[in-house]
Amino acid sequence: MMRAFPQMEKNATVMQPHRQAFANRRRDPATKREAILQTAAHLFLEKGYGRTLMNDVADRLNITKPALYHYFSNKEEILLECYRWGTALIEDKLNQIAAQKGTGLEKVEAFVYEYANVMTVNFGRCVMRLDESDLSPKARAEVRGYKRKIDRRLRSFIQEGIDDDSITRCDPRMAAFSTAGAVNWICMWYKPEGPLAPEEIAAQFARMLTHGLAARRKRRATQPHGSRKVQQQMSGVTS
Amino acid sequence: MMRAFPQMEKNATVMQPHRQAFANRRRDPATKREAILQTAAHLFLEKGYGRTLMNDVADRLNITKPALYHYFSNKEEILLECYRWGTALIEDKLNQIAAQKGTGLEKVEAFVYEYANVMTVNFGRCVMRLDESDLSPKARAEVRGYKRKIDRRLRSFIQEGIDDDSITRCDPRMAAFSTAGAVNWICMWYKPEGPLAPEEIAAQFARMLTHGLAARRKRRATQPHGSRKVQQQMSGVTS
Amino acid sequence: MMRAFPQMEKNATVMQPHRQAFANRRRDPATKREAILQTAAHLFLEKGYGRTLMNDVADRLNITKPALYHYFSNKEEILLECYRWGTALIEDKLNQIAAQKGTGLEKVEAFVYEYANVMTVNFGRCVMRLDESDLSPKARAEVRGYKRKIDRRLRSFIQEGIDDDSITRCDPRMAAFSTAGAVNWICMWYKPEGPLAPEEIAAQFARMLTHGLAARRKRRATQPHGSRKVQQQMSGVTS
Amino acid sequence: MMRAFPQMEKNATVMQPHRQAFANRRRDPATKREAILQTAAHLFLEKGYGRTLMNDVADRLNITKPALYHYFSNKEEILLECYRWGTALIEDKLNQIAAQKGTGLEKVEAFVYEYANVMTVNFGRCVMRLDESDLSPKARAEVRGYKRKIDRRLRSFIQEGIDDDSITRCDPRMAAFSTAGAVNWICMWYKPEGPLAPEEIAAQFARMLTHGLAARRKRRATQPHGSRKVQQQMSGVTS
DNA sequence: CATGAATGAGAGTTCATTCAT
DNA sequence: TATGAATGAACTCTCATTCAT
């Protein structure tokens, strides 16, 4: 099994606002473009795409609205680019996993781990949290293509596992929905400032979703229950 | 364990458009109100709240826009009512489960089954799919209250299971996020016209999320693989 | 001079709400019509014509909106009728004054007294307080006719006074504007529940507007100043 | 007494339409803001606030409706600003008068003169002619504050006059209502295009309202009646 | 007659996008 | 290049008025 769970780059928005990118006129245009994207992604997640005004984005970057149109031809293109960056993050990881050795179950476990990590990064969150129907049909089709690829990868891992007996017999389609759903949902409740570290979430999800909640037979009667913690102030299942 | 998985009422929108409710002026106002809600819920899920116009709702019901304002004082009230109907569906089920006997694991299993069923009903889907930030702060607080209740219930079932040794030691909070996330996500991909029956989805999710994907030891090498089906035209992990 | 300042009927709205007029089905239609008018006049003065909904009127009378349309063909007709009742009140008084004997100054004094009284009655207040531009051109012309008549009467009294030397030489047009303006403005600040009795207002205005504020020569140095009172909580010049 | 009745700036709306203010994009924003206000004030007086559409204002300025929202956040703000400009005009004059020497009666006379002049300027007219109930409670409170100040000033002048024996004993409250009412009413009938010059109106009102209409004793029996003029086409007492 | 229901015709406001400088 | 200003196209909500019962 892949033991080395590599570190995911921390969510840049949290660590460093991108408002400096436009401070200097002679800055790399690509840097500015990314600054716009990071800011937009942040706002899209915070207020929703529809309620995020071009002005909001511009204001955060201390530039004017029309300046945005130097880098993106319209609002939707910003949205689409967020999707692209997010899906690229995911695909990257999946390719690595697919290239590695291991049972199907191990690959699923790795998938969950890596995917969960991406779901804590703004661009990754955008992929699953934002509403596709804000995209034009053409752009939507593109995004759906990316998502389908992810889905196919997961299903293939599951199928591998069924074939190599590491995964119990089941409908791989449903198993994929269930597994991916749990991980996707992270993007709905994860908060960068929250108490849970991305890696911790990822590791726990990886185990739970592969080995289940049910206790194995013959567990010792007395357990330390060490993992139970006082429940912090956290909103619930959804937000 | 609760074996009798009761049937969920079929999604009325699918079976019967509500356009007849306004055919007669002297029809029960409650019926008309519900017809508006069903139609609105349908459209909200299809196009998103923001892109659903009051006119869209009215057109589907063959009435005019201002007529809607006889039944709801504004668009947000329609949205809020969708949330209320959806959360009521869920709470109802949860109360039944909580009242029953069984191990914690069995209750979690029942929770997943019932909850998954609700996630295939439009009002239920609305609860998890629509964006809370379209609600006013007051309404949002109300909805969050409902959601928190659901979350608490699930966590308590998990805790029960940990205490009675039916569930492996884990952080109940994370386990709840994982389990509920998988089920919540159903509302993102489920399509009433799709090939999967709600009960089938619910049953499979109930088993997978409690017992995991991992094969138990000593499984026979040859399996019939009977459940694998040709994959129909279905979009992927998310939509 | 006309000493007998007859009592003006008290503002009916204050003394008795007209909500009873529709209690009995077999009531005089004229009574109901008047009840509508009184209620409407009250609301028009309170909230303005534009912000007074037909529903507001109906609600106060405990009837339904369409019922109003049995008595008036539209909202404007109600408004126009308010004007008519109000101007009728005024004309009535003016005719009496014109028929009486006395100097021009005395007639002006009587005019002010009577007119001021009318300005404390809702229908009278409507005439001067409501905005003519809410009327159709035709109705506006009618109302302007009434007002012109009032104006002509006042100017003629002033002219009489100038001719008989009871009034100082002046432009009767300007004098009429000044005198009538002071009285008209009563409708802007008078409140039935207020501390000032209509007759008191009328009497003081009658004297001030004819004899002015200036002290006559050779006033005794010491005066009781009896009329100065503690200034109650009253809004100001305008409201 | 203050003899120098200073000239009031002529109503700019009459002399110069403000449609040029938006001819150049790079024009002073303050100028444009004022152009909007002048235009709006004009229309508010002409058609009433409620019947004046944002489009009407925009059309007159040869701009589009949303352009207005660059300068004012909503319609009410335009209205409120009209009130503010108008009350500022008044307060300015009152402060000057209060600072000067003279008997109470002289101050009242000056008050009438100055106030009457303001009542012929659109912003001034707005203050007394427009309906306060079109303002939000907060804005209304502000405006009432301004009006109360004016009222207090007038009452204090009257009281001064009573104290220094230049004004006959009377209830200063009623005297203020009467005096201010006459002047306020000017805003109801004054028309910039009309035959009466503001200063002429102001001067006559100042005399009539302080010295009354009544002829002083021992006036000669024959008067030239020189001031009587042919009555032009003017509407009556009110409009 | 009286009423609950329905509507047509707006009005204000918003916002992505584009001029003009 | 970058920006303040301007706009077109909507969309929600309102309300006098009228059906249909």
PDB file of N, CA, C and O in Angstrom, chain D residues 31-69:
ATOM      1  N   THR D  31     -21.344  68.100  -9.847  1.00  0.00           N
ATOM      2  CA  THR D  31     -22.246  68.802 -10.759  1.00  0.00           C
ATOM      3  C   THR D  31     -23.349  67.880 -11.239  1.00  0.00           C
ATOM      4  O   THR D  31     -24.523  68.255 -11.293  1.00  0.00           O
ATOM      5  N   LYS D  32     -22.955  66.654 -11.562  1.00  0.00           N
ATOM      6  CA  LYS D  32     -23.968  65.715 -12.042  1.00  0.00           C
ATOM      7  C   LYS D  32     -24.962  65.380 -10.935  1.00  0.00           C
ATOM      8  O   LYS D  32     -26.168  65.317 -11.158  1.00  0.00           O
ATOM      9  N   ARG D  33     -24.423  65.192  -9.758  1.00  0.00           N
ATOM     10  CA  ARG D  33     -25.299  64.905  -8.634  1.00  0.00           C
ATOM     11  C   ARG D  33     -26.318  66.021  -8.453  1.00  0.00           C
ATOM     12  O   ARG D  33     -27.506  65.778  -8.271  1.00  0.00           O
ATOM     13  N   GLU D  34     -25.846  67.247  -8.545  1.00  0.00           N
ATOM     14  CA  GLU D  34     -26.769  68.358  -8.370  1.00  0.00           C
ATOM     15  C   GLU D  34     -27.766  68.424  -9.513  1.00  0.00           C
ATOM     16  O   GLU D  34     -28.945  68.734  -9.301  1.00  0.00           O
ATOM     17  N   ALA D  35     -27.290  68.118 -10.713  1.00  0.00           N
ATOM     18  CA  ALA D  35     -28.209  68.134 -11.850  1.00  0.00           C
ATOM     19  C   ALA D  35     -29.345  67.149 -11.626  1.00  0.00           C
ATOM     20  O   ALA D  35     -30.515  67.432 -11.903  1.00  0.00           O
ATOM     21  N   ILE D  36     -28.983  65.985 -11.095  1.00  0.00           N
ATOM     22  CA  ILE D  36     -30.023  64.992 -10.804  1.00  0.00           C
ATOM     23  C   ILE D  36     -30.994  65.558  -9.775  1.00  0.00           C
ATOM     24  O   ILE D  36     -32.215  65.462  -9.919  1.00  0.00           O
ATOM     25  N   LEU D  37     -30.441  66.160  -8.747  1.00  0.00           N
ATOM     26  CA  LEU D  37     -31.306  66.694  -7.691  1.00  0.00           C
ATOM     27  C   LEU D  37     -32.237  67.767  -8.220  1.00  0.00           C
ATOM     28  O   LEU D  37     -33.428  67.786  -7.908  1.00  0.00           O
ATOM     29  N   GLN D  38     -31.704  68.676  -8.997  1.00  0.00           N
ATOM     30  CA  GLN D  38     -32.536  69.752  -9.536  1.00  0.00           C
ATOM     31  C   GLN D  38     -33.659  69.174 -10.389  1.00  0.00           C
ATOM     32  O   GLN D  38     -34.819  69.572 -10.261  1.00  0.00           O
ATOM     33  N   THR D  39     -33.278  68.238 -11.230  1.00  0.00           N
ATOM     34  CA  THR D  39     -34.282  67.637 -12.101  1.00  0.00           C
ATOM     35  C   THR D  39     -35.347  66.901 -11.292  1.00  0.00           C
ATOM     36  O   THR D  39     -36.542  67.010 -11.541  1.00  0.00           O
ATOM     37  N   ALA D  40     -34.867  66.137 -10.324  1.00  0.00           N
ATOM     38  CA  ALA D  40     -35.803  65.371  -9.504  1.00  0.00           C
ATOM     39  C   ALA D  40     -36.721  66.313  -8.733  1.00  0.00           C
ATOM     40  O   ALA D  40     -37.940  66.118  -8.701  1.00  0.00           O
ATOM     41  N   ALA D  41     -36.144  67.339  -8.141  1.00  0.00           N
ATOM     42  CA  ALA D  41     -36.960  68.283  -7.376  1.00  0.00           C
ATOM     43  C   ALA D  41     -38.048  68.875  -8.269  1.00  0.00           C
ATOM     44  O   ALA D  41     -39.216  68.968  -7.886  1.00  0.00           O
ATOM     45  N   HIS D  42     -37.629  69.249  -9.453  1.00  0.00           N
ATOM     46  CA  HIS D  42     -38.578  69.813 -10.398  1.00  0.00           C
ATOM     47  C   HIS D  42     -39.731  68.843 -10.664  1.00  0.00           C
ATOM     48  O   HIS D  42     -40.913  69.216 -10.603  1.00  0.00           O
ATOM     49  N   LEU D  43     -39.382  67.613 -10.918  1.00  0.00           N
ATOM     50  CA  LEU D  43     -40.420  66.630 -11.229  1.00  0.00           C
ATOM     51  C   LEU D  43     -41.263  66.293 -10.006  1.00  0.00           C
ATOM     52  O   LEU D  43     -42.482  66.112 -10.104  1.00  0.00           O
ATOM     53  N   PHE D  44     -40.621  66.186  -8.873  1.00  0.00           N
ATOM     54  CA  PHE D  44     -41.375  65.897  -7.657  1.00  0.00           C
ATOM     55  C   PHE D  44     -42.442  66.964  -7.441  1.00  0.00           C
ATOM     56  O   PHE D  44     -43.574  66.663  -7.060  1.00  0.00           O
ATOM     57  N   LEU D  45     -42.071  68.198  -7.673  1.00  0.00           N
ATOM     58  CA  LEU D  45     -43.035  69.278  -7.470  1.00  0.00           C
ATOM     59  C   LEU D  45     -44.119  69.251  -8.533  1.00  0.00           C
ATOM     60  O   LEU D  45     -45.269  69.592  -8.277  1.00  0.00           O
ATOM     61  N   GLU D  46     -43.726  68.837  -9.702  1.00  0.00           N
ATOM     62  CA  GLU D  46     -44.663  68.876 -10.824  1.00  0.00           C
ATOM     63  C   GLU D  46     -45.658  67.717 -10.773  1.00  0.00           C
ATOM     64  O   GLU D  46     -46.850  67.909 -10.955  1.00  0.00           O
ATOM     65  N   LYS D  47     -45.142  66.532 -10.534  1.00  0.00           N
ATOM     66  CA  LYS D  47     -46.013  65.361 -10.632  1.00  0.00           C
ATOM     67  C   LYS D  47     -46.171  64.627  -9.316  1.00  0.00           C
ATOM     68  O   LYS D  47     -46.914  63.644  -9.247  1.00  0.00           O
ATOM     69  N   GLY D  48     -45.499  65.046  -8.317  1.00  0.00           N
ATOM     70  CA  GLY D  48     -45.525  64.298  -7.067  1.00  0.00           C
ATOM     71  C   GLY D  48     -44.426  63.249  -7.061  1.00  0.00           C
ATOM     72  O   GLY D  48     -44.004  62.762  -8.108  1.00  0.00           O
ATOM     73  N   TYR D  49     -43.987  62.920  -5.877  1.00  0.00           N
ATOM     74  CA  TYR D  49     -42.891  61.962  -5.736  1.00  0.00           C
ATOM     75  C   TYR D  49     -43.276  60.592  -6.283  1.00  0.00           C
ATOM     76  O   TYR D  49     -42.548  59.984  -7.055  1.00  0.00           O
ATOM     77  N   GLY D  50     -44.439  60.142  -5.876  1.00  0.00           N
ATOM     78  CA  GLY D  50     -44.856  58.786  -6.250  1.00  0.00           C
ATOM     79  C   GLY D  50     -45.015  58.602  -7.744  1.00  0.00           C
ATOM     80  O   GLY D  50     -44.725  57.534  -8.282  1.00  0.00           O
ATOM     81  N   ARG D  51     -45.489  59.619  -8.400  1.00  0.00           N
ATOM     82  CA  ARG D  51     -45.703  59.486  -9.835  1.00  0.00           C
ATOM     83  C   ARG D  51     -44.474  59.841 -10.657  1.00  0.00           C
ATOM     84  O   ARG D  51     -44.490  59.708 -11.876  1.00  0.00           O
ATOM     85  N   THR D  52     -43.448  60.292  -9.992  1.00  0.00           N
ATOM     86  CA  THR D  52     -42.201  60.556 -10.712  1.00  0.00           C
ATOM     87  C   THR D  52     -41.386  59.279 -10.777  1.00  0.00           C
ATOM     88  O   THR D  52     -40.989  58.739  -9.749  1.00  0.00           O
ATOM     89  N   LEU D  53     -41.168  58.794 -11.955  1.00  0.00           N
ATOM     90  CA  LEU D  53     -40.405  57.560 -12.115  1.00  0.00           C
ATOM     91  C   LEU D  53     -38.925  57.873 -12.223  1.00  0.00           C
ATOM     92  O   LEU D  53     -38.534  58.949 -12.698  1.00  0.00           O
ATOM     93  N   MET D  54     -38.145  56.954 -11.797  1.00  0.00           N
ATOM     94  CA  MET D  54     -36.709  57.097 -11.992  1.00  0.00           C
ATOM     95  C   MET D  54     -36.427  57.321 -13.474  1.00  0.00           C
ATOM     96  O   MET D  54     -35.515  58.070 -13.836  1.00  0.00           O
ATOM     97  N   ASN D  55     -37.183  56.679 -14.287  1.00  0.00           N
ATOM     98  CA  ASN D  55     -37.021  56.865 -15.719  1.00  0.00           C
ATOM     99  C   ASN D  55     -37.310  58.301 -16.150  1.00  0.00           C
ATOM    100  O   ASN D  55     -36.659  58.824 -17.052  1.00  0.00           O
ATOM    101  N   ASP D  56     -38.290  58.905 -15.534  1.00  0.00           N
ATOM    102  CA  ASP D  56     -38.595  60.302 -15.863  1.00  0.00           C
ATOM    103  C   ASP D  56     -37.381  61.178 -15.604  1.00  0.00           C
ATOM    104  O   ASP D  56     -37.009  62.028 -16.419  1.00  0.00           O
ATOM    105  N   VAL D  57     -36.797  60.966 -14.445  1.00  0.00           N
ATOM    106  CA  VAL D  57     -35.627  61.762 -14.090  1.00  0.00           C
ATOM    107  C   VAL D  57     -34.513  61.512 -15.099  1.00  0.00           C
ATOM    108  O   VAL D  57     -33.904  62.445 -15.633  1.00  0.00           O
ATOM    109  N   ALA D  58     -34.266  60.230 -15.341  1.00  0.00           N
ATOM    110  CA  ALA D  58     -33.178  59.887 -16.257  1.00  0.00           C
ATOM    111  C   ALA D  58     -33.438  60.477 -17.646  1.00  0.00           C
ATOM    112  O   ALA D  58     -32.545  61.052 -18.271  1.00  0.00           O
ATOM    113  N   ASP D  59     -34.657  60.335 -18.106  1.00  0.00           N
ATOM    114  CA  ASP D  59     -34.976  60.816 -19.452  1.00  0.00           C
ATOM    115  C   ASP D  59     -34.670  62.304 -19.601  1.00  0.00           C
ATOM    116  O   ASP D  59     -34.109  62.744 -20.592  1.00  0.00           O
ATOM    117  N   ARG D  60     -35.060  63.053 -18.577  1.00  0.00           N
ATOM    118  CA  ARG D  60     -34.821  64.488 -18.663  1.00  0.00           C
ATOM    119  C   ARG D  60     -33.342  64.826 -18.740  1.00  0.00           C
ATOM    120  O   ARG D  60     -32.960  65.873 -19.242  1.00  0.00           O
ATOM    121  N   LEU D  61     -32.547  63.981 -18.184  1.00  0.00           N
ATOM    122  CA  LEU D  61     -31.112  64.235 -18.163  1.00  0.00           C
ATOM    123  C   LEU D  61     -30.409  63.541 -19.323  1.00  0.00           C
ATOM    124  O   LEU D  61     -29.174  63.574 -19.417  1.00  0.00           O
ATOM    125  N   ASN D  62     -31.204  62.900 -20.140  1.00  0.00           N
ATOM    126  CA  ASN D  62     -30.637  62.151 -21.266  1.00  0.00           C
ATOM    127  C   ASN D  62     -29.626  61.103 -20.828  1.00  0.00           C
ATOM    128  O   ASN D  62     -28.581  60.914 -21.455  1.00  0.00           O
ATOM    129  N   ILE D  63     -29.961  60.443 -19.758  1.00  0.00           N
ATOM    130  CA  ILE D  63     -29.162  59.299 -19.352  1.00  0.00           C
ATOM    131  C   ILE D  63     -30.112  58.139 -19.112  1.00  0.00           C
ATOM    132  O   ILE D  63     -31.328  58.286 -19.269  1.00  0.00           O
ATOM    133  N   THR D  64     -29.586  57.013 -18.729  1.00  0.00           N
ATOM    134  CA  THR D  64     -30.453  55.876 -18.476  1.00  0.00           C
ATOM    135  C   THR D  64     -30.660  55.705 -16.981  1.00  0.00           C
ATOM    136  O   THR D  64     -29.866  56.168 -16.167  1.00  0.00           O
ATOM    137  N   LYS D  65     -31.679  55.002 -16.677  1.00  0.00           N
ATOM    138  CA  LYS D  65     -32.075  54.841 -15.280  1.00  0.00           C
ATOM    139  C   LYS D  65     -30.936  54.351 -14.392  1.00  0.00           C
ATOM    140  O   LYS D  65     -30.669  54.945 -13.339  1.00  0.00           O
ATOM    141  N   PRO D  66     -30.257  53.281 -14.756  1.00  0.00           N
ATOM    142  CA  PRO D  66     -29.223  52.793 -13.825  1.00  0.00           C
ATOM    143  C   PRO D  66     -28.123  53.809 -13.568  1.00  0.00           C
ATOM    144  O   PRO D  66     -27.461  53.738 -12.531  1.00  0.00           O
ATOM    145  N   ALA D  67     -27.933  54.718 -14.489  1.00  0.00           N
ATOM    146  CA  ALA D  67     -26.883  55.725 -14.261  1.00  0.00           C
ATOM    147  C   ALA D  67     -27.181  56.525 -12.999  1.00  0.00           C
ATOM    148  O   ALA D  67     -26.267  56.964 -12.297  1.00  0.00           O
ATOM    149  N   LEU D  68     -28.449  56.704 -12.721  1.00  0.00           N
ATOM    150  CA  LEU D  68     -28.807  57.445 -11.511  1.00  0.00           C
ATOM    151  C   LEU D  68     -28.238  56.774 -10.272  1.00  0.00           C
ATOM    152  O   LEU D  68     -27.897  57.452  -9.293  1.00  0.00           O
ATOM    153  N   TYR D  69     -28.157  55.459 -10.343  1.00  0.00           N
ATOM    154  CA  TYR D  69     -27.721  54.722  -9.163  1.00  0.00           C
ATOM    155  C   TYR D  69     -26.219  54.843  -8.928  1.00  0.00           C
ATOM    156  O   TYR D  69     -25.697  54.302  -7.966  1.00  0.00           O
TER     157      TYR D  69
END
